[in-house]
């Protein structure tokens, strides 16, 4: 967690009122000097209003309303990725507050975003170049031609004409951070948030080299075979990424010039309420960029919550209607191919609906 900026901009995700300060009454703060300021490697953050304590673990701030439950549910994962960066005092604190718990981290979702295969799949999608990777005579090359180019950059191009100079940006559901990377070039500061500890930890390693640099990854070929590939990024100095939930966003209201939610709407429990939250995070005239393939599943949200996907409710029309209730629609593109590579013989092809809208 980058100390100066992030602490100023975060708000308690539980009471939504208090700002967060470093609390040294239970645990000492462990921080280190980095090129552009100070990085908090470990700490407890205290909400001055409701007194909730949020841990920063291996540089990852866990800003969810019930942080101890989050740690309990993700304990094995956190330890497997980051135990070498966690102090014995933090482990003592957890054992005191969590006692003996039986970890229940089985996700009901069909897709586990913390899974190494999922992380590698998204690293490929965000940082590798599918057009260069696929042989020219690969059958997919007809669809993924030079026009397809850099999918995330092309998506961003749709919103660029409407952006203020040096906007403050939030990418919700950022996964391993590829859109944050692209946004950093045109923004004053970019925050990313994701509910998956594995994704946030990986994004911070790639983009900030914190707590360690990740510049290679393993691309799944088939079975147990992998190809080691480089991740080449120029490290930005104006980004931070936290664990948080799209339903309880830990930032000040009316703070952002641009909010992005890419392939997120169909995986969160309450998409309609989420659109209200985006509205309240944006400054007046702020921009909302979203796209989705509307792969609705009851594991993610109740049918009653879906924006479309029901009889007489096509998702594109329903989403356009819901977005238009709160924002002025600026741009729309539908049936845009989005290709996700799973392994050598398995690619997922979605057809996305892009929208750019402006807060009234
Ligand atoms: C389909 S992936 C899209 C990732 C990325 N935006 C992209 O388009 O490549 C959805 C992401 O949303 C995250 N996510 C799911 N539910 C969430 C929630 N309630 N709050 C925050 N992030 C969530 C997942 O962990 C995952 O990284």
GROMACS .gro file of N, CA and C and ligand atoms in nm, residues 113 122 126 152 173-175 193-196 199 244-246 262-264 267-269 338, ligand 1:
model
   93
  113UNK      N    1  -1.101  -1.690  -0.916
  113UNK     CA    2  -1.007  -1.592  -0.969
  113UNK      C    3  -0.871  -1.597  -0.899
  122UNK      N    4  -0.535  -1.446  -1.710
  122UNK     CA    5  -0.554  -1.301  -1.717
  122UNK      C    6  -0.422  -1.227  -1.742
  126UNK      N    7  -0.399  -0.961  -2.033
  126UNK     CA    8  -0.370  -0.820  -2.002
  126UNK      C    9  -0.234  -0.773  -2.054
  152UNK      N   10  -0.784  -0.429  -2.464
  152UNK     CA   11  -0.809  -0.334  -2.355
  152UNK      C   12  -0.780  -0.190  -2.399
  173UNK      N   13  -1.276  -0.442  -1.009
  173UNK     CA   14  -1.262  -0.578  -1.064
  173UNK      C   15  -1.143  -0.583  -1.157
  174UNK      N   16  -1.030  -0.527  -1.109
  174UNK     CA   17  -0.914  -0.504  -1.198
  174UNK      C   18  -0.835  -0.630  -1.228
  175UNK      N   19  -0.855  -0.736  -1.149
  175UNK     CA   20  -0.779  -0.860  -1.164
  175UNK      C   21  -0.629  -0.828  -1.162
  193UNK      N   22  -0.925  -0.206  -0.768
  193UNK     CA   23  -0.969  -0.289  -0.656
  193UNK      C   24  -1.023  -0.419  -0.709
  194UNK      N   25  -1.005  -0.524  -0.630
  194UNK     CA   26  -1.058  -0.655  -0.666
  194UNK      C   27  -1.080  -0.732  -0.538
  195UNK      N   28  -1.178  -0.824  -0.542
  195UNK     CA   29  -1.208  -0.903  -0.421
  195UNK      C   30  -1.109  -1.019  -0.405
  196UNK      N   31  -1.037  -1.051  -0.511
  196UNK     CA   32  -0.946  -1.167  -0.507
  196UNK      C   33  -0.807  -1.124  -0.459
  199UNK      N   34  -0.532  -1.197  -0.715
  199UNK     CA   35  -0.525  -1.101  -0.825
  199UNK      C   36  -0.456  -0.973  -0.781
  244UNK      N   37  -1.091  -0.512  -0.215
  244UNK     CA   38  -1.217  -0.450  -0.172
  244UNK      C   39  -1.329  -0.513  -0.252
  245UNK      N   40  -1.450  -0.485  -0.206
  245UNK     CA   41  -1.566  -0.543  -0.274
  245UNK      C   42  -1.639  -0.435  -0.353
  246UNK      N   43  -1.689  -0.474  -0.470
  246UNK     CA   44  -1.763  -0.380  -0.554
  246UNK      C   45  -1.888  -0.329  -0.482
  262UNK      N   46  -1.499  -0.360  -1.602
  262UNK     CA   47  -1.480  -0.437  -1.724
  262UNK      C   48  -1.507  -0.585  -1.695
  263UNK      N   49  -1.605  -0.639  -1.758
  263UNK     CA   50  -1.644  -0.780  -1.738
  263UNK      C   51  -1.672  -0.809  -1.592
  264UNK      N   52  -1.744  -0.719  -1.529
  264UNK     CA   53  -1.772  -0.730  -1.386
  264UNK      C   54  -1.922  -0.744  -1.355
  267UNK      N   55  -2.076  -1.074  -1.264
  267UNK     CA   56  -2.018  -1.161  -1.160
  267UNK      C   57  -2.038  -1.105  -1.019
  268UNK      N   58  -2.110  -0.993  -1.006
  268UNK     CA   59  -2.131  -0.936  -0.872
  268UNK      C   60  -2.275  -0.961  -0.826
  269UNK      N   61  -2.298  -0.963  -0.695
  269UNK     CA   62  -2.430  -1.002  -0.645
  269UNK      C   63  -2.542  -0.903  -0.677
  338UNK      N   64  -1.446  -1.084  -2.760
  338UNK     CA   65  -1.344  -1.084  -2.653
  338UNK      C   66  -1.298  -1.228  -2.637
  361LIG     C1   67  -1.432  -1.161  -1.538
  361LIG     S1   68  -1.304  -1.099  -1.436
  361LIG     C2   69  -1.263  -0.949  -1.525
  361LIG     C3   70  -1.126  -0.900  -1.493
  361LIG     C4   71  -1.083  -0.774  -1.571
  361LIG     N1   72  -1.165  -0.660  -1.538
  361LIG     C5   73  -1.087  -0.800  -1.717
  361LIG     O1   74  -1.182  -0.760  -1.784
  361LIG     O2   75  -0.992  -0.861  -1.769
  361LIG     C6   76  -1.395  -1.036  -1.297
  361LIG     C7   77  -1.308  -0.980  -1.187
  361LIG     O3   78  -1.393  -0.922  -1.088
  361LIG     C8   79  -1.351  -0.965  -0.960
  361LIG     N2   80  -1.470  -0.965  -0.873
  361LIG     C9   81  -1.572  -1.054  -0.872
  361LIG     N3   82  -1.665  -1.017  -0.780
  361LIG    C10   83  -1.618  -0.903  -0.724
  361LIG    C11   84  -1.668  -0.816  -0.622
  361LIG     N4   85  -1.784  -0.840  -0.561
  361LIG     N5   86  -1.594  -0.709  -0.587
  361LIG    C12   87  -1.475  -0.684  -0.647
  361LIG     N6   88  -1.423  -0.761  -0.744
  361LIG    C13   89  -1.494  -0.870  -0.782
  361LIG    C14   90  -1.291  -1.102  -0.981
  361LIG     O4   91  -1.202  -1.136  -0.876
  361LIG    C15   92  -1.224  -1.084  -1.115
  361LIG     O5   93  -1.092  -1.037  -1.102
   0.00000   0.00000   0.00000
